[in-house]
Tab-separated table of C-alpha atoms in Angstrom:
chain	number	residue	atom	x	y	z
P	276	UNK	CA	-27.699	14.022	-0.642
P	277	UNK	CA	-30.752	13.656	1.365
P	278	UNK	CA	-30.436	15.820	4.790
P	279	UNK	CA	-32.711	14.918	7.411
P	280	UNK	CA	-31.334	18.570	9.174
P	281	UNK	CA	-29.818	21.652	8.144
P	282	UNK	CA	-29.417	24.614	10.018
P	283	UNK	CA	-28.362	28.275	8.762
P	284	UNK	CA	-27.020	30.932	11.231
P	285	UNK	CA	-28.592	28.958	14.219
P	286	UNK	CA	-28.255	31.423	17.305
P	287	UNK	CA	-29.608	31.616	20.404
P	288	UNK	CA	-29.014	34.428	23.344
P	289	UNK	CA	-29.333	34.306	26.934
P	290	UNK	CA	-28.327	37.343	28.826
P	291	UNK	CA	-27.233	39.224	26.198
P	292	UNK	CA	-24.737	36.305	25.765
P	293	UNK	CA	-24.313	34.186	22.655
P	294	UNK	CA	-24.929	30.691	23.694
P	295	UNK	CA	-24.804	29.107	20.443
P	296	UNK	CA	-23.439	31.113	18.083
P	297	UNK	CA	-24.210	30.959	14.181
P	298	UNK	CA	-24.286	27.236	14.178
P	299	UNK	CA	-24.469	25.528	10.751
P	300	UNK	CA	-25.028	22.126	11.272
P	301	UNK	CA	-25.644	19.291	8.411
P	302	UNK	CA	-27.040	15.701	8.751
P	303	UNK	CA	-27.371	13.232	6.187
P	304	UNK	CA	-30.110	10.208	5.871
P	305	UNK	CA	-28.466	7.719	7.969
P	306	UNK	CA	-25.625	9.432	10.148
P	307	UNK	CA	-24.842	8.865	13.294
P	308	UNK	CA	-24.319	12.323	13.902
P	309	UNK	CA	-21.706	12.747	17.293
P	310	UNK	CA	-21.811	16.286	18.599
P	311	UNK	CA	-19.080	17.306	20.497
P	312	UNK	CA	-18.201	19.664	23.080
P	313	UNK	CA	-17.393	20.292	26.859
P	314	UNK	CA	-20.409	20.790	29.343
P	315	UNK	CA	-21.927	24.130	28.553
P	316	UNK	CA	-20.636	24.336	25.151
P	317	UNK	CA	-23.944	24.849	23.835
P	318	UNK	CA	-24.914	20.992	22.755
P	319	UNK	CA	-28.025	20.886	24.741
P	320	UNK	CA	-29.248	24.401	23.604
P	321	UNK	CA	-29.173	23.300	20.103
P	322	UNK	CA	-31.019	20.316	19.992
P	323	UNK	CA	-33.667	22.276	22.322
P	324	UNK	CA	-33.699	25.263	19.791
P	325	UNK	CA	-34.605	22.171	16.760
P	326	UNK	CA	-36.567	19.803	18.582
P	327	UNK	CA	-38.853	23.180	18.841
P	328	UNK	CA	-37.987	23.385	23.224
P	329	UNK	CA	-36.664	26.418	22.759
P	330	UNK	CA	-36.895	29.372	20.497
P	331	UNK	CA	-33.407	30.985	18.521
P	332	UNK	CA	-32.950	34.541	18.125
P	333	UNK	CA	-31.687	34.183	14.825
P	334	UNK	CA	-30.830	31.202	12.079
P	335	UNK	CA	-33.077	28.797	9.851
P	336	UNK	CA	-33.770	25.214	10.677
P	337	UNK	CA	-34.683	22.738	7.422
P	338	UNK	CA	-35.598	19.129	8.630
P	339	UNK	CA	-35.949	16.803	5.574
P	340	UNK	CA	-35.377	19.301	3.088
P	341	UNK	CA	-38.291	21.693	4.519
P	342	UNK	CA	-38.755	24.160	5.988
P	343	UNK	CA	-41.846	23.340	7.676
P	344	UNK	CA	-40.835	22.191	11.148
P	345	UNK	CA	-44.180	21.360	12.754
P	346	UNK	CA	-44.698	18.366	10.166
P	347	UNK	CA	-40.652	17.475	10.305
P	348	UNK	CA	-41.173	17.321	13.947
P	349	UNK	CA	-43.581	15.053	13.711
P	350	UNK	CA	-40.616	12.673	12.130
P	351	UNK	CA	-38.392	12.749	15.008
P	352	UNK	CA	-37.893	11.516	18.824
P	353	UNK	CA	-36.128	13.026	21.457
P	354	UNK	CA	-34.013	12.491	24.385
P	355	UNK	CA	-33.331	15.347	26.473
P	356	UNK	CA	-31.259	15.419	29.700
P	357	UNK	CA	-32.709	12.999	32.426
P	358	UNK	CA	-35.400	10.412	31.234
P	359	UNK	CA	-38.926	11.015	32.600
P	360	UNK	CA	-40.414	8.266	33.409
P	361	UNK	CA	-43.493	7.333	35.495
P	362	UNK	CA	-41.601	5.562	37.994
P	363	UNK	CA	-44.222	3.098	40.163
P	364	UNK	CA	-44.828	1.919	36.506
P	365	UNK	CA	-43.109	-1.068	34.683
P	366	UNK	CA	-41.658	-0.498	31.424
P	367	UNK	CA	-44.632	-1.890	29.209
P	368	UNK	CA	-46.760	0.643	31.375
P	369	UNK	CA	-44.994	3.345	30.409
P	370	UNK	CA	-44.216	2.443	26.903
P	371	UNK	CA	-48.356	1.832	26.794
P	372	UNK	CA	-49.054	5.422	28.740
P	373	UNK	CA	-46.851	6.949	26.029
P	374	UNK	CA	-48.712	4.776	23.032
P	375	UNK	CA	-51.711	6.449	24.209
P	376	UNK	CA	-50.768	9.499	24.391
P	377	UNK	CA	-49.078	9.549	20.934
P	378	UNK	CA	-52.312	8.203	19.565
P	379	UNK	CA	-50.765	5.192	18.126
P	380	UNK	CA	-53.449	2.283	17.238
P	381	UNK	CA	-50.770	-0.850	17.061
P	382	UNK	CA	-50.968	-2.339	20.409
P	383	UNK	CA	-48.194	-4.373	19.207
P	384	UNK	CA	-46.112	-2.063	18.986
P	385	UNK	CA	-45.310	-1.889	22.964
P	386	UNK	CA	-44.216	-5.083	22.470
P	387	UNK	CA	-41.912	-3.829	19.504
P	388	UNK	CA	-40.501	-1.642	21.361
P	389	UNK	CA	-40.037	-3.934	24.553
P	390	UNK	CA	-37.942	-6.363	22.562
P	391	UNK	CA	-35.844	-3.743	20.523
P	392	UNK	CA	-34.434	-1.898	23.887
P	393	UNK	CA	-34.347	-5.698	25.693
P	394	UNK	CA	-36.518	-4.766	28.608
P	395	UNK	CA	-38.824	-7.716	27.374
P	396	UNK	CA	-38.368	-9.246	30.415
P	397	UNK	CA	-38.588	-7.206	33.427
P	398	UNK	CA	-42.440	-8.062	33.994
P	399	UNK	CA	-43.892	-6.076	37.029
P	400	UNK	CA	-40.607	-4.281	37.963
P	401	UNK	CA	-41.144	-0.784	38.140
P	402	UNK	CA	-39.400	1.913	36.997
P	403	UNK	CA	-38.126	3.869	39.843
P	404	UNK	CA	-35.887	0.626	40.294
P	405	UNK	CA	-34.429	0.517	37.561
P	406	UNK	CA	-30.582	0.404	36.808
P	407	UNK	CA	-29.459	3.949	35.133
P	408	UNK	CA	-28.882	2.232	32.429
P	409	UNK	CA	-31.869	0.637	31.767
P	410	UNK	CA	-33.603	3.790	32.340
P	411	UNK	CA	-31.719	5.439	29.704
P	412	UNK	CA	-32.988	2.241	27.252
P	413	UNK	CA	-36.462	3.095	28.457
P	414	UNK	CA	-36.281	6.262	27.814
P	415	UNK	CA	-34.955	5.839	23.830
P	416	UNK	CA	-38.038	3.363	23.733
P	417	UNK	CA	-40.505	6.152	24.463
P	418	UNK	CA	-38.457	8.033	21.549
P	419	UNK	CA	-39.402	5.478	19.219
P	420	UNK	CA	-43.100	4.907	20.116
P	421	UNK	CA	-44.070	7.750	17.201
P	422	UNK	CA	-41.587	5.740	14.750
P	423	UNK	CA	-38.942	9.128	14.557
P	424	UNK	CA	-36.673	9.011	11.450
P	425	UNK	CA	-34.678	10.906	12.673
P	426	UNK	CA	-33.146	10.252	16.757
P	427	UNK	CA	-31.998	13.284	19.144
P	428	UNK	CA	-29.873	11.650	22.378
P	429	UNK	CA	-28.579	14.197	24.982
P	430	UNK	CA	-25.906	12.602	27.080
P	431	UNK	CA	-27.047	9.492	26.513
P	432	UNK	CA	-24.441	7.779	28.329
P	433	UNK	CA	-23.244	9.975	31.099
P	434	UNK	CA	-23.107	8.010	34.400
P	435	UNK	CA	-23.323	4.903	33.074
P	436	UNK	CA	-21.041	1.985	33.981
P	437	UNK	CA	-19.520	0.361	31.330
P	438	UNK	CA	-22.170	-2.522	31.167
P	439	UNK	CA	-24.517	0.823	30.375
P	440	UNK	CA	-22.504	2.280	28.053
P	441	UNK	CA	-22.033	-1.353	25.682
P	442	UNK	CA	-25.976	-1.726	26.531
P	443	UNK	CA	-27.158	2.515	24.839
P	444	UNK	CA	-24.061	1.479	22.657
P	445	UNK	CA	-25.424	-1.767	20.742
P	446	UNK	CA	-29.112	-0.135	20.561
P	447	UNK	CA	-27.870	2.883	18.974
P	448	UNK	CA	-25.958	1.113	16.374
P	449	UNK	CA	-29.003	-1.667	15.958
P	450	UNK	CA	-31.322	1.375	15.662
P	451	UNK	CA	-29.224	2.942	13.091
P	452	UNK	CA	-28.286	-0.379	10.996
P	453	UNK	CA	-31.657	-2.265	11.367
P	454	UNK	CA	-34.491	0.505	11.552
P	455	UNK	CA	-32.532	3.236	9.652
P	456	UNK	CA	-32.957	5.416	11.990
P	457	UNK	CA	-30.733	8.704	11.956
P	458	UNK	CA	-29.084	9.834	15.337
P	459	UNK	CA	-27.914	12.950	16.169
P	460	UNK	CA	-25.821	12.133	19.605
P	461	UNK	CA	-24.576	15.450	21.900
P	462	UNK	CA	-21.839	14.136	24.121
P	463	UNK	CA	-18.529	14.968	25.885
P	464	UNK	CA	-17.145	10.885	26.410
P	465	UNK	CA	-15.067	10.981	22.975
P	466	UNK	CA	-13.857	7.531	23.138
P	467	UNK	CA	-17.184	6.118	22.786
P	468	UNK	CA	-18.500	8.432	20.178
P	469	UNK	CA	-15.407	7.447	18.062
P	470	UNK	CA	-16.463	3.480	17.621
P	471	UNK	CA	-20.244	4.246	16.768
P	472	UNK	CA	-20.161	7.928	14.726
P	473	UNK	CA	-19.884	8.115	11.315
P	474	UNK	CA	-19.523	11.942	11.299
P	475	UNK	CA	-18.829	15.314	13.928
P	476	UNK	CA	-19.819	18.190	15.403
P	477	UNK	CA	-17.437	20.193	17.582
P	478	UNK	CA	-18.886	23.064	19.535
P	479	UNK	CA	-16.886	25.770	21.789
P	480	UNK	CA	-18.268	28.060	23.125
P	481	UNK	CA	-22.110	28.157	21.090
P	482	UNK	CA	-19.817	27.768	17.740
P	483	UNK	CA	-19.528	25.399	15.530
P	484	UNK	CA	-16.119	25.166	15.443
P	485	UNK	CA	-15.852	21.477	13.071
P	486	UNK	CA	-17.399	19.580	10.894
P	487	UNK	CA	-16.340	16.221	8.996
P	488	UNK	CA	-17.053	12.478	8.807
P	489	UNK	CA	-15.575	9.382	10.232
P	490	UNK	CA	-12.967	9.005	7.563
P	491	UNK	CA	-12.319	12.713	7.474
P	492	UNK	CA	-11.056	12.295	11.172
P	493	UNK	CA	-8.723	8.861	10.905
P	494	UNK	CA	-6.533	10.611	7.777
P	495	UNK	CA	-6.745	13.706	10.323
P	496	UNK	CA	-5.350	11.813	13.227
P	497	UNK	CA	-3.775	9.123	11.306
P	498	UNK	CA	0.588	8.137	12.478
P	499	UNK	CA	2.965	8.195	10.544
P	500	UNK	CA	6.738	8.166	10.342
P	501	UNK	CA	7.961	11.536	9.213
P	502	UNK	CA	11.318	11.725	7.305
P	503	UNK	CA	13.085	14.541	5.458
P	504	UNK	CA	16.146	13.427	4.163
P	505	UNK	CA	18.768	15.006	1.624
P	506	UNK	CA	17.695	13.162	-2.211
P	507	UNK	CA	13.690	12.321	-1.739
P	508	UNK	CA	13.271	10.723	-4.458
P	509	UNK	CA	15.777	8.287	-3.880
P	510	UNK	CA	15.054	7.327	-0.672
P	511	UNK	CA	11.154	6.871	-1.613
P	512	UNK	CA	12.657	4.195	-4.572
P	513	UNK	CA	14.508	2.869	-1.467
P	514	UNK	CA	11.813	2.197	0.812
P	515	UNK	CA	9.711	0.598	-2.186
P	516	UNK	CA	12.330	-1.933	-3.587
P	517	UNK	CA	14.666	-2.391	-0.172
P	518	UNK	CA	11.770	-2.181	2.356
P	519	UNK	CA	8.297	-2.713	0.529
P	520	UNK	CA	6.717	0.131	1.654
P	521	UNK	CA	4.448	1.525	-0.921
P	522	UNK	CA	2.131	3.379	1.719
P	523	UNK	CA	3.980	6.903	2.146
P	524	UNK	CA	3.479	10.328	0.339
P	525	UNK	CA	5.158	13.244	-0.002
P	526	UNK	CA	3.967	16.034	1.614
P	527	UNK	CA	4.515	19.812	0.149
P	528	UNK	CA	7.477	20.605	2.593
P	529	UNK	CA	9.434	17.625	1.226
P	530	UNK	CA	8.820	15.349	4.246
P	531	UNK	CA	8.200	11.567	3.371
P	532	UNK	CA	5.175	10.685	5.131
P	533	UNK	CA	5.068	6.381	6.188
P	534	UNK	CA	1.728	4.811	7.041
P	535	UNK	CA	2.971	1.533	7.405
P	536	UNK	CA	5.484	-0.275	9.216
P	537	UNK	CA	5.560	2.129	11.703
P	538	UNK	CA	7.618	0.143	14.129
P	539	UNK	CA	10.506	0.166	11.255
P	540	UNK	CA	11.893	2.858	11.964
P	541	UNK	CA	15.575	1.939	12.667
P	542	UNK	CA	15.162	-0.591	9.519
P	543	UNK	CA	14.234	2.549	7.477
P	544	UNK	CA	16.932	4.201	8.837
P	545	UNK	CA	19.342	1.975	8.189
P	546	UNK	CA	18.659	1.232	4.763
P	547	UNK	CA	18.766	4.912	4.172
P	548	UNK	CA	22.471	5.120	5.039
P	549	UNK	CA	23.443	2.378	3.357
P	550	UNK	CA	23.006	4.277	-0.003
P	551	UNK	CA	24.385	7.125	1.269
P	552	UNK	CA	20.943	9.006	2.132
P	553	UNK	CA	21.184	11.614	5.132
P	554	UNK	CA	18.283	11.406	7.281
P	555	UNK	CA	17.795	14.631	8.511
P	556	UNK	CA	15.148	13.692	10.731
P	557	UNK	CA	12.666	10.825	11.645
P	558	UNK	CA	10.241	11.120	13.803
P	559	UNK	CA	6.837	9.190	14.848
P	560	UNK	CA	4.036	11.744	14.596
P	561	UNK	CA	0.068	11.668	14.871
P	562	UNK	CA	-2.104	11.807	17.752
P	563	UNK	CA	-5.321	9.846	19.272
P	564	UNK	CA	-8.679	11.039	18.425
P	565	UNK	CA	-9.005	12.145	22.250
P	566	UNK	CA	-6.169	14.889	22.355
P	567	UNK	CA	-7.263	15.946	18.932
P	568	UNK	CA	-11.182	17.275	20.177
P	569	UNK	CA	-9.949	18.302	23.187
P	570	UNK	CA	-7.833	20.708	21.377
P	571	UNK	CA	-10.321	21.632	18.832
P	572	UNK	CA	-12.391	22.434	21.696
P	573	UNK	CA	-9.973	24.567	23.385
P	574	UNK	CA	-8.816	26.811	20.567
P	575	UNK	CA	-5.841	24.829	20.287
P	576	UNK	CA	-5.928	23.312	16.391
P	577	UNK	CA	-7.538	24.600	13.425
P	578	UNK	CA	-10.230	23.154	12.128
């Protein structure tokens, strides 16, 4: 399995407080990694350490399977905090300045990036007159100039209106799908991350409290009808025979968890009662992604 990033016990101390505390990240090639935490949780500091803008007090970093960080950092692009643009230059002029700064010889690269980020029709409009969403896309364009394999985006949708959020979301998906760029996104806007992320890391008070894939998240927040009866085996047979329900499981506590027909709890109760099954309890259980993440960040739920 190819990893673009691994950290081991990454720690940063400010004023005798560990703002990043023994963080162990693992990001696979091709991931869109949602790095989630409240403001001040340690997201930005972690990213700054990885990309070389801050020095850890302890811990190791591997980029692209190597501890040669200087070489690895040549393959990354970053947008951290507020986009750094030349306000009196156009989008094209900003990108041209970046191309020359990085020594990129291909003069077509500027127009390629303008097309990728959707700013090819902005003409002579200066960056200072761009909307916040356009500025964010231009900042991402600057990060793309070096043709990175791994892109770090720190709060890329913070403060954007719904249209701007959709533009950034679509751009992230395009970069990942069409250009095979692995992306790490730090954010506290959970609903948007859930639309694009393939895996997640949750940080709270400097500690990585959970790390899981999108499919694992789906299982963790899956809704079900949870049933307790006096004859589990007979009840399961009836669910299949009488109601055609096959997507269920019996958990270690003897509850039947039904994952389909979530609006049919009345029918289930009726069928079981007619066949002399005593229903001791029946409830719809599960939670939404946002509630799950909030409880992780607040330490109310085990990872």
